[in-house]
Short mmCIF file of C-alpha atoms in Angstrom, two decimals:
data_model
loop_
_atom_site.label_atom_id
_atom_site.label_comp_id
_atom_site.label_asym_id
_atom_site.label_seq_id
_atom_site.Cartn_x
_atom_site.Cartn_y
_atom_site.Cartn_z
CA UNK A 248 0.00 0.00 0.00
CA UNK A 249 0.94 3.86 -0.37
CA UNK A 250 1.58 5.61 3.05
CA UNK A 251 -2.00 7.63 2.14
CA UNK A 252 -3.32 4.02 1.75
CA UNK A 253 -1.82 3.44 5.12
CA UNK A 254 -3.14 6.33 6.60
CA UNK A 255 -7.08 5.25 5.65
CA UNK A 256 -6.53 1.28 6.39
CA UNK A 257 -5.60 2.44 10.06
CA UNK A 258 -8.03 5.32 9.96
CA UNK A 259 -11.27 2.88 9.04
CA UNK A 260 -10.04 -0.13 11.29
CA UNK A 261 -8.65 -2.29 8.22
CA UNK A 262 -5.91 -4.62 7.34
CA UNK A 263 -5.95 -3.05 4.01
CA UNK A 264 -7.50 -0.59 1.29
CA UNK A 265 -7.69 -0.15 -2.33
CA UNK A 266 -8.19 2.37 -5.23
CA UNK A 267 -12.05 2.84 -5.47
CA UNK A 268 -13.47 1.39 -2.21
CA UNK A 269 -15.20 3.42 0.37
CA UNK A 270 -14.15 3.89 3.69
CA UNK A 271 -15.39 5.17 7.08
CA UNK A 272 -12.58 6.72 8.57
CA UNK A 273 -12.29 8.37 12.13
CA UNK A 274 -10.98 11.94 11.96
CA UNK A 275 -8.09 13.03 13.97
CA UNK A 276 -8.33 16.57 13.64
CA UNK A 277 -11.16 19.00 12.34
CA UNK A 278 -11.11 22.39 11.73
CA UNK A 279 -13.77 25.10 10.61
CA UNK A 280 -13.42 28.50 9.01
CA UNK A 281 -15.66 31.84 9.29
CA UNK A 282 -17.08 31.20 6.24
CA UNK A 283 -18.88 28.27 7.39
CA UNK A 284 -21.39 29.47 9.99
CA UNK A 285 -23.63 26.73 8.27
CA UNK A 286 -22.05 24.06 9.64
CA UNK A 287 -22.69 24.93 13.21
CA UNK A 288 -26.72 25.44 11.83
CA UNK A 289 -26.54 21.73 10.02
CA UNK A 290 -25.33 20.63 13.68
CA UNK A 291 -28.18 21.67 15.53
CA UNK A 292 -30.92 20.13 12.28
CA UNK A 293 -28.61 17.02 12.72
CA UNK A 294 -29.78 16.99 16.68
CA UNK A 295 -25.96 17.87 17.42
CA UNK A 296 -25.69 18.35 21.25
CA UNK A 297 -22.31 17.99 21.56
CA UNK A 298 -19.51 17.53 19.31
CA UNK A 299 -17.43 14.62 19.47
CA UNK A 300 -14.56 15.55 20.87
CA UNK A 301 -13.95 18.83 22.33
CA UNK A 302 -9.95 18.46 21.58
CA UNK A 303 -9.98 17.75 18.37
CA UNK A 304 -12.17 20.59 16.54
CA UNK A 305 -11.45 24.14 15.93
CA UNK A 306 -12.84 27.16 15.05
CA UNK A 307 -10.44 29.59 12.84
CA UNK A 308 -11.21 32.70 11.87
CA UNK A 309 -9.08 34.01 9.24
CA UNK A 310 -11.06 35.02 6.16
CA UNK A 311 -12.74 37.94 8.31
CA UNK A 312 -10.07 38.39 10.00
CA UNK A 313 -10.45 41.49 11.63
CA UNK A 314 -13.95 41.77 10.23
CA UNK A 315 -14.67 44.06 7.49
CA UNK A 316 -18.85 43.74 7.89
CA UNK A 317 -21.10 43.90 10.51
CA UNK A 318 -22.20 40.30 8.74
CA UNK A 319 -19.20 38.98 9.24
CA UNK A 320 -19.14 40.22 12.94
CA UNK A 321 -21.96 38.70 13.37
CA UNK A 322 -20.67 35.27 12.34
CA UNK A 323 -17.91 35.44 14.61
CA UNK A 324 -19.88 36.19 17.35
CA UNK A 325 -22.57 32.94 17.26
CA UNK A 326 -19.29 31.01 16.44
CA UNK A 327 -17.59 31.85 19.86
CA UNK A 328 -20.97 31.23 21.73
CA UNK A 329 -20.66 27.84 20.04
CA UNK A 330 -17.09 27.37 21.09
CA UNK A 331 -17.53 28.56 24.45
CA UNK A 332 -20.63 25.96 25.27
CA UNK A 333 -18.73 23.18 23.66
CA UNK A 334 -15.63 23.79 25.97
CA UNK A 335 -13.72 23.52 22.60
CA UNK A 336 -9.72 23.35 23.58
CA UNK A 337 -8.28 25.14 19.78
CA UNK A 338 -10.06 28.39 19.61
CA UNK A 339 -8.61 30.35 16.99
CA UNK A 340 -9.74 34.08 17.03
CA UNK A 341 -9.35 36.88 14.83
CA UNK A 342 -5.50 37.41 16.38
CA UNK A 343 -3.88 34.01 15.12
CA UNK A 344 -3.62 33.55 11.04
CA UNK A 345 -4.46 31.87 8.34
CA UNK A 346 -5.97 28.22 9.33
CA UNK A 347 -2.88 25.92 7.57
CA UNK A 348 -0.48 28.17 9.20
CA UNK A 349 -1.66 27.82 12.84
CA UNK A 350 -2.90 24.24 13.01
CA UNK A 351 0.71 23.16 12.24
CA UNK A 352 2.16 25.33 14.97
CA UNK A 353 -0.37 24.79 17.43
CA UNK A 354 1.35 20.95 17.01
CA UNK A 355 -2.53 19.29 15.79
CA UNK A 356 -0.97 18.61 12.24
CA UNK A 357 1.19 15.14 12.03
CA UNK A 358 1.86 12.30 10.29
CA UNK A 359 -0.44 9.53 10.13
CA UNK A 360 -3.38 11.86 10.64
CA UNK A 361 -6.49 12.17 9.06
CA UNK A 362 -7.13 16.51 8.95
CA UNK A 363 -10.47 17.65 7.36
CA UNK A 364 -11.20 20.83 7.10
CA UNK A 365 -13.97 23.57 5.37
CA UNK A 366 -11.25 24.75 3.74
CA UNK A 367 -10.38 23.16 -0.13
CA UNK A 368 -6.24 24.32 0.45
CA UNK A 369 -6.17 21.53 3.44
CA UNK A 370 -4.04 19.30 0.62
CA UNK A 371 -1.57 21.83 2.66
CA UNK A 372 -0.92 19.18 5.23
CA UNK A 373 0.54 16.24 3.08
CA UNK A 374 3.66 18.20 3.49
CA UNK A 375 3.43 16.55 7.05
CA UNK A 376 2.79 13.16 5.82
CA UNK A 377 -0.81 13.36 6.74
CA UNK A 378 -4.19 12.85 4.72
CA UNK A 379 -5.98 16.12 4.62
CA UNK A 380 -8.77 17.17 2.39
CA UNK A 381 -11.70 20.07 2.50
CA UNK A 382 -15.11 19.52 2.60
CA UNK A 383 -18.39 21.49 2.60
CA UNK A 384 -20.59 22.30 6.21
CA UNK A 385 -23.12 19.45 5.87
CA UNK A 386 -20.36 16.80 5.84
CA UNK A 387 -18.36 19.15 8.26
CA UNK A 388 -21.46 18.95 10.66
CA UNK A 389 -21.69 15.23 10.44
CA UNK A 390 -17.69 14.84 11.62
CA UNK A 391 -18.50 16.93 14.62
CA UNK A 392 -21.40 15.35 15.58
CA UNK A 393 -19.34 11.40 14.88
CA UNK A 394 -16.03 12.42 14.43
CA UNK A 395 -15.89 10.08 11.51
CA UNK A 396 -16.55 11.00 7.25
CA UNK A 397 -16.70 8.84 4.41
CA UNK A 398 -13.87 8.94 1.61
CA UNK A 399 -13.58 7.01 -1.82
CA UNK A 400 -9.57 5.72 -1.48
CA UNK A 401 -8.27 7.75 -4.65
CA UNK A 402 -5.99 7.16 -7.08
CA UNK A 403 -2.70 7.97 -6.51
CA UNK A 404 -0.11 9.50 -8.34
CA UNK A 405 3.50 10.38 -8.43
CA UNK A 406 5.02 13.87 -9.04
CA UNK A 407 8.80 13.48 -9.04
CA UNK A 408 10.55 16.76 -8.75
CA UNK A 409 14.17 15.49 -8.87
CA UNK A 410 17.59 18.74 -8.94
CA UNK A 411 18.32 21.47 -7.33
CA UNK A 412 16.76 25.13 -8.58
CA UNK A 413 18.36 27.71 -9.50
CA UNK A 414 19.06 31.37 -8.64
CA UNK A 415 16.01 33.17 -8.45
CA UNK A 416 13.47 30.10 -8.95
CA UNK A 417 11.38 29.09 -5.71
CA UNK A 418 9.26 26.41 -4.79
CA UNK A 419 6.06 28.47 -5.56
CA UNK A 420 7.37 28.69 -9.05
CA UNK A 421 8.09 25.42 -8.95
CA UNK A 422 4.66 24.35 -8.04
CA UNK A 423 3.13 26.51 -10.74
CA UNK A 424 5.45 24.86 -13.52
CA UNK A 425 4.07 21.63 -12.53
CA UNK A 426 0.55 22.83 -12.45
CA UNK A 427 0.93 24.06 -16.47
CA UNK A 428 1.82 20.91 -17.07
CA UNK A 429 -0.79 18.60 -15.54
CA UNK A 430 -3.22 21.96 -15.83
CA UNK A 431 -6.49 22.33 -13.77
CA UNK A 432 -8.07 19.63 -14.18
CA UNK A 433 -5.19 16.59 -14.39
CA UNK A 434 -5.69 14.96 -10.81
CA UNK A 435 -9.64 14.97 -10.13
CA UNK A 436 -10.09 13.15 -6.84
CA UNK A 437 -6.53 11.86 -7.22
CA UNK A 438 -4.04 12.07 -4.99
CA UNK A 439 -0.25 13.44 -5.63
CA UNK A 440 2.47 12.30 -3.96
CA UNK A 441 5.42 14.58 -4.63
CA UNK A 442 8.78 12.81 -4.54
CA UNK A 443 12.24 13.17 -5.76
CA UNK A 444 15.64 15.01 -4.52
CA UNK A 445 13.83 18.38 -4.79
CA UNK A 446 11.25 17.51 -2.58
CA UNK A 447 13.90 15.62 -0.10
CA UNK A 448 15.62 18.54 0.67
CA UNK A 449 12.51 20.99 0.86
CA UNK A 450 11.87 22.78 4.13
CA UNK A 451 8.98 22.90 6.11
CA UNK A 452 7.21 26.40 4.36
CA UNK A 453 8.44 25.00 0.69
CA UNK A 454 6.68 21.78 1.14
CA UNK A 455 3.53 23.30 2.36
CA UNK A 456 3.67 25.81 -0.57
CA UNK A 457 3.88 22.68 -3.38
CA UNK A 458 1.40 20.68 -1.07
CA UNK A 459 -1.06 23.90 -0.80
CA UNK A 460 -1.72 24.02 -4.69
CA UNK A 461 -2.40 20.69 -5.62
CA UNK A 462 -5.75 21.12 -5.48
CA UNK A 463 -5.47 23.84 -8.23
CA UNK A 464 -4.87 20.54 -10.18
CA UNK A 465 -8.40 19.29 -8.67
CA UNK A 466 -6.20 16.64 -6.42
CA UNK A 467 -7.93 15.42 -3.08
CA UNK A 468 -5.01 15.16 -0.91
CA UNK A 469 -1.66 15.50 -1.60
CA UNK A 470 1.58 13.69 0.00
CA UNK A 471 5.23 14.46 0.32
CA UNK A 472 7.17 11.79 2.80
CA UNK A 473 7.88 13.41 6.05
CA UNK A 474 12.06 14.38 6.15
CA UNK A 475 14.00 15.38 8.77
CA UNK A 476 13.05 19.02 8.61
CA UNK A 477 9.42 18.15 8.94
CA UNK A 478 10.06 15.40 11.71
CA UNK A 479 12.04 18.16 13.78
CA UNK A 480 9.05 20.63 13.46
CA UNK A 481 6.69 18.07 14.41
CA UNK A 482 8.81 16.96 17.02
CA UNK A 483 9.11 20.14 18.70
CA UNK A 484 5.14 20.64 18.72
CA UNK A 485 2.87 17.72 18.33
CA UNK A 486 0.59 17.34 20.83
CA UNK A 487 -0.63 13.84 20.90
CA UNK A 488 1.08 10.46 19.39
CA UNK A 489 1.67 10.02 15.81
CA UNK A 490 2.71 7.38 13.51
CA UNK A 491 5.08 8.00 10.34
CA UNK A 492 3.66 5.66 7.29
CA UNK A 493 6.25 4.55 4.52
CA UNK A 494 4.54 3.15 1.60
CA UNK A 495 5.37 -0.06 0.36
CA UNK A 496 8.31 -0.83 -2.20
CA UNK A 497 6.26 -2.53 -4.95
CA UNK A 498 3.33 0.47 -5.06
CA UNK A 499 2.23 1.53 -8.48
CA UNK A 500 1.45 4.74 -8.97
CA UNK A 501 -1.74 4.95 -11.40
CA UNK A 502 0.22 7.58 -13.22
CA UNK A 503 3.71 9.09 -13.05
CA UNK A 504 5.14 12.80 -14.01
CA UNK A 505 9.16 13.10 -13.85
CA UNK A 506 10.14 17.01 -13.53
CA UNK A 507 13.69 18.45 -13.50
CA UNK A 508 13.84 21.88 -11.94
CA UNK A 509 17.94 22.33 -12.63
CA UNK A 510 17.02 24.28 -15.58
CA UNK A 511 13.59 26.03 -14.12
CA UNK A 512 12.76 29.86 -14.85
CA UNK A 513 11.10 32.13 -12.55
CA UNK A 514 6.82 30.65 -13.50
CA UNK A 515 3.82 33.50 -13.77
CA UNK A 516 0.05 32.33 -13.79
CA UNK A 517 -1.24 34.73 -16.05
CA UNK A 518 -5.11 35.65 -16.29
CA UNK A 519 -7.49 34.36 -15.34
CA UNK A 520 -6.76 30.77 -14.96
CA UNK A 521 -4.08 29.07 -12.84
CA UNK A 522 -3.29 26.39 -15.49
CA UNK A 523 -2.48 29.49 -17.72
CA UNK A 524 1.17 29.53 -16.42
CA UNK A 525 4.23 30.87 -18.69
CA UNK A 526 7.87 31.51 -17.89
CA UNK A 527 8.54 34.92 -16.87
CA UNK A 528 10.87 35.35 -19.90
CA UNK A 529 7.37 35.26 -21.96
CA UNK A 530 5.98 38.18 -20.04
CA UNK A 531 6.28 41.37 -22.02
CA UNK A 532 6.15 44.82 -20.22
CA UNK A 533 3.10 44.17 -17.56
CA UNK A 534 2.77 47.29 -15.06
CA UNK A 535 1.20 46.41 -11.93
CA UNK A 536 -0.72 48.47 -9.30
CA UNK A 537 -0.49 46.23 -6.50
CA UNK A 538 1.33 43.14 -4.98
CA UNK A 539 0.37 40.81 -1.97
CA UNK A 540 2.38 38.60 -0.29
CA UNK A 541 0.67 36.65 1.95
CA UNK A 542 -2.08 33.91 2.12
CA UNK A 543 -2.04 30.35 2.99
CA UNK A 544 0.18 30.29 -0.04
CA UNK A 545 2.85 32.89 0.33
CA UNK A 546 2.63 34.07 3.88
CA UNK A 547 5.70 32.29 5.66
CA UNK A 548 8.46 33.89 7.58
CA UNK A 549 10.47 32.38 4.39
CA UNK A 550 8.20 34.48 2.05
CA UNK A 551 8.25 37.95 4.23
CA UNK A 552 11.91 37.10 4.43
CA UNK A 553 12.93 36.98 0.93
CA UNK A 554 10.81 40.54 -0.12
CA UNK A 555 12.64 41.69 2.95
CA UNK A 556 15.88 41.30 0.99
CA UNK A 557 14.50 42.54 -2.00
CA UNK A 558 13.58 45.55 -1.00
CA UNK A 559 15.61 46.77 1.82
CA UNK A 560 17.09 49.96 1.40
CA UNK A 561 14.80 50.57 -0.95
CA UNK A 562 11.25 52.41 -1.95
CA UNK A 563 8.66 51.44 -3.62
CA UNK A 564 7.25 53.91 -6.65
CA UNK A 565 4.83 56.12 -6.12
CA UNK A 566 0.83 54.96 -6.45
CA UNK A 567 1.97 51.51 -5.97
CA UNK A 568 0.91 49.12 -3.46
CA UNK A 569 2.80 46.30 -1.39
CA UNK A 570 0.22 44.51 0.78
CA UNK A 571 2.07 42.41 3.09
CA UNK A 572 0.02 40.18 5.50
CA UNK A 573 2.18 37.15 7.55
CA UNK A 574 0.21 33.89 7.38
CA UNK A 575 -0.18 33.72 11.35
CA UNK A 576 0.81 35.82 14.97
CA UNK A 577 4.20 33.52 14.85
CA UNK A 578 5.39 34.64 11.07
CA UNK A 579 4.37 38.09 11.89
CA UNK A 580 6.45 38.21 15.22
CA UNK A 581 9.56 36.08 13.58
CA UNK A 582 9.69 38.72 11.10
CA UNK A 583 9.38 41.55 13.43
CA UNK A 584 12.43 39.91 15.65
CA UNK A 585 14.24 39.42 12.69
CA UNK A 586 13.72 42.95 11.32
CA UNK A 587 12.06 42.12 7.72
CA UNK A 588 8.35 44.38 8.83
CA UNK A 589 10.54 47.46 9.51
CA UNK A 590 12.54 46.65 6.18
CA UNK A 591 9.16 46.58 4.17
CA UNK A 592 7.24 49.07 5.78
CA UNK A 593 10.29 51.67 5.20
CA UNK A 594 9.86 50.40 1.49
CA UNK A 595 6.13 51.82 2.14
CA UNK A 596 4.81 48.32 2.09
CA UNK A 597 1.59 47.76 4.22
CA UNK A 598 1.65 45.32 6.73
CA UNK A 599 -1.78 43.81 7.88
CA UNK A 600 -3.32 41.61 10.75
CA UNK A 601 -2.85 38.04 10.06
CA UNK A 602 -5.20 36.32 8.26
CA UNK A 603 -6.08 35.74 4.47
CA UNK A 604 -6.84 39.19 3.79
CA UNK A 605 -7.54 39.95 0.13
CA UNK A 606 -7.08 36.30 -1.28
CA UNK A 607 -10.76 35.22 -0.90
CA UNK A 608 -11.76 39.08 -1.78
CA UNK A 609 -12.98 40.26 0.96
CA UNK A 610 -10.88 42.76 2.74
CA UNK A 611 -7.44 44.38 3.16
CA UNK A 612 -6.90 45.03 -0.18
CA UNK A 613 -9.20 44.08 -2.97
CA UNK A 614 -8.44 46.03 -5.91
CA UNK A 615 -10.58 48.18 -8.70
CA UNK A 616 -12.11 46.84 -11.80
CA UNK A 617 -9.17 47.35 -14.69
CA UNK A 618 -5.97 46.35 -11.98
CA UNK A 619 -3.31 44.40 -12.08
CA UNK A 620 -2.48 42.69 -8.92
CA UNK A 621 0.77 40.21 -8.75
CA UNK A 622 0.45 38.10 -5.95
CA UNK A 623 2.25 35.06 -4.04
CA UNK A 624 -1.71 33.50 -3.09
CA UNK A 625 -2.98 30.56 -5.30
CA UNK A 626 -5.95 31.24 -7.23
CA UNK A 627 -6.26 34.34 -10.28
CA UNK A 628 -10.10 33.73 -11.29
CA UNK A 629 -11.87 36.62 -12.05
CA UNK A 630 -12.75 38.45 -9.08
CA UNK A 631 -10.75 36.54 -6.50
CA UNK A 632 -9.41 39.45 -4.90
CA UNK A 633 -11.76 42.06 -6.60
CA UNK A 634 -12.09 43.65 -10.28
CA UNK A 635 -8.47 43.58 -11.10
CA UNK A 636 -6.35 40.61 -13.33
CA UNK A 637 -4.06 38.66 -11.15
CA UNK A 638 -1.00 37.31 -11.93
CA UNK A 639 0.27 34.33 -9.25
CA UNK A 640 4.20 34.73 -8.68
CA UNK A 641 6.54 33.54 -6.13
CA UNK A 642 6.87 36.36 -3.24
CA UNK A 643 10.56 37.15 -4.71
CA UNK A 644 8.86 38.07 -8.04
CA UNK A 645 6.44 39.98 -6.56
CA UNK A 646 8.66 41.76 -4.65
CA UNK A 647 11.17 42.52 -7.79
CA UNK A 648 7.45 43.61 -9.52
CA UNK A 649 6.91 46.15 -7.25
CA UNK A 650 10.25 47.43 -6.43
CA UNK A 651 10.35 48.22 -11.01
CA UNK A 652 6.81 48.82 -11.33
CA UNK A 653 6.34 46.17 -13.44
CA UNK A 654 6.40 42.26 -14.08
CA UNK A 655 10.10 41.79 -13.63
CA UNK A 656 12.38 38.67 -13.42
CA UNK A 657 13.94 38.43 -10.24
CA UNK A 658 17.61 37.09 -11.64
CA UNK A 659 17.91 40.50 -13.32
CA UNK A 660 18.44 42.53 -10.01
CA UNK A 661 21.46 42.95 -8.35
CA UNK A 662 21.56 43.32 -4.75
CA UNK A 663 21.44 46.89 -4.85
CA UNK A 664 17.80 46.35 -6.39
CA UNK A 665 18.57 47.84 -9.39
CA UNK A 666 18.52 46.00 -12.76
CA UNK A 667 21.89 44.67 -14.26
#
């Protein structure tokens, strides 16, 4: 069996599971955004008293994060009454981040684990060698009254990602690449395991950035083999036992892509489609109004880090915007320790409240019809983050963007910022 395989057999109380069989598997962790009030109402309909276990279900709030409505406001408010009377341990509020940042910190992401949430980016969490897949409230509602959800075993297959990148090229632009190739649609209800050197030597915030988008390719889980970076992190955090799954020698993948990133280029999603990706060196002169860095894609202490460097010392041009927002209350104060928020803001980025800000488009920085936003978040359908087109870049090339006012190719700036 595949480790994922693994992960459902032990889940559901088998021996063994196949491609195409339906399982009942208990849940080890659940978690539930603001933007599903619903399930809390599909609860109650269900009969709901009280949820299954009060240690294993959060609330996040992080798409109204501060709220922006007096809707929204209102959501978070019957939320925390529902929190509060279930004695809920994770609580979340409006103070921590961006839901796939904080469960991992808060040590309730491992390997082994089964991690649904209402969220469709919880593929994030096969950079820990765990199963973890979105759903919608009704399903949501049943896992808190049972704690268990039914899942088809999917297909597996392999992404091998094998050399080391290049100057300049990132694992978001790595990720993108990949998605162009397999394009939206490639890995429907499939799951992608991402092997190879490349992956092997991938950090914590790189894995999560490749894991984060495979749904863009319509995968239901994605899987990366825990290494020693990720075992360390979990290590220092988990809160309850976990169990590392190796999949079998003799597995066979139902399909198998070989990449080689040695050669990569800096990759740009242009509109309005994420499979529409090109390499930079295709991009002709593109001014842009506004960049984010941020999201459950590009918000890591990694990602603030690297704009940091980018633009130190420097400022930004004038009318432009730089919308910075760190993916949780530990990036944001990692980067203020480490000096990268005074570096930006003296660029005259702004620096938000954690949280996913403009991604979803509903605060922070949603921009006007006619726009052109580049931004390190995952998804550039027409109005994601308002009326404007959106470009999805790694945070480096968004940074470079904004520092020359235009789409611009990382590689061609010196350190001094300017272009060679």
């Amino acid at each position: 069996m595949h480790a994922l395989e693994k992960i459902l057999a032990k889940a559901s109380g088998q021996a063994k599971v196949s491609t195409g069989e339906i399982v009942t598997a208990k849940v080890d962790f659940a978690e539930i955004n603001d933007l599903y009030l619903q399930t809390v109402f599909s609860f109650w309909e269900m009969g709901g008293d009280k949820v299954w276990n009060k240690e294993r279900l959060a609330f996040i709030f992080d798409h109204y994060a501060p709220c922006p409505t007096i809707k929204s406001a209102e959501i978070h408010d019957t939320m925390r009454d529902f929190a509060k009377d279930q004695g809920l341990k994770y609580h979340f509020d409006i103070n921590d981040g961006v839901c796939h940042q904080v469960m991992p910190e808060a040590g309730v992401i491992a390997p082994g684990s089964v991690i649904i949430a209402t969220d469709s980016h919880t593929t994030t969490h096969g950079a820990f060698g765990a199963f973890g897949t979105g759903v919608g409230a009704t399903d949501m509602a049943t896992i808190m009254i049972t704690g268990e959800i039914w899942l088809r075993v999917p297909e597996i297959i392999e992404v091998r990602l094998e050399g080391q990148a290049p100057h300049g090229v990132y694992p978001k632009d790595v990720v993108l690449y990949v998605l162009g190739k397999i394009r939206a649609d490639g890995a429907v209800y499939k799951a992608i395991d991402f092997t190879g050197s490349y992956v092997e030597s991938l950090g914590v915030a790189g894995r999560m950035t490749i894991c984060n988008m495979a749904v863009e390719m319509g995968a239901k889980t994605a899987y990366m083999q825990p290494n020693v970076q990720v075992l360390d992190y979990v290590a220092q955090r988990a809160v309850w036992p976990y169990q590392v799954m190796e999949t079998d020698k003799d597995f066979k993948y139902s399909a198998s892509y070989s990449f080689n990133v040695e050669n990569l280029t800096p990759q740009i999603s242009v509109p309005s489609s994420v499979e529409n990706v090109v390499s930079i060196e295709e991009i002709g002169h593109v001014e842009v109004n506004q960049g984010f860095i941020g999201s459950c894609t590009g918000g890591r202490l990694e990602d603030i880090a690297v704009a940091a460097d980018i633009l130190k010392g420097k400022k930004l041009p004038k009318f432009s915007r730089l919308i910075v927002i760190p993916a949780s209350r530990e990036v944001l104060k990692n980067s203020i320790a480490k000096g990268y928020i005074t570096q930006l803001i003296d660029a005259g980025a702004t620096v938000s409240a954690p949280g996913c800000g403009p991604c979803p488009g509903t605060h922070q920085g949603v921009t006007a019809k006619g726009e052109v936003c580049i931004t390190a978040s995952n998804r550039n359908f027409p109005g994601r983050m308002g009326g404007g087109l959106l470009y999805l870049a790694s945070p480096a090339t968004v940074a470079a963007s904004l520092l020359k006012g235009c789409i611009t190719d990382v590689r061609t700036l010196r350190r001094d910022g300017n272009a060679d």
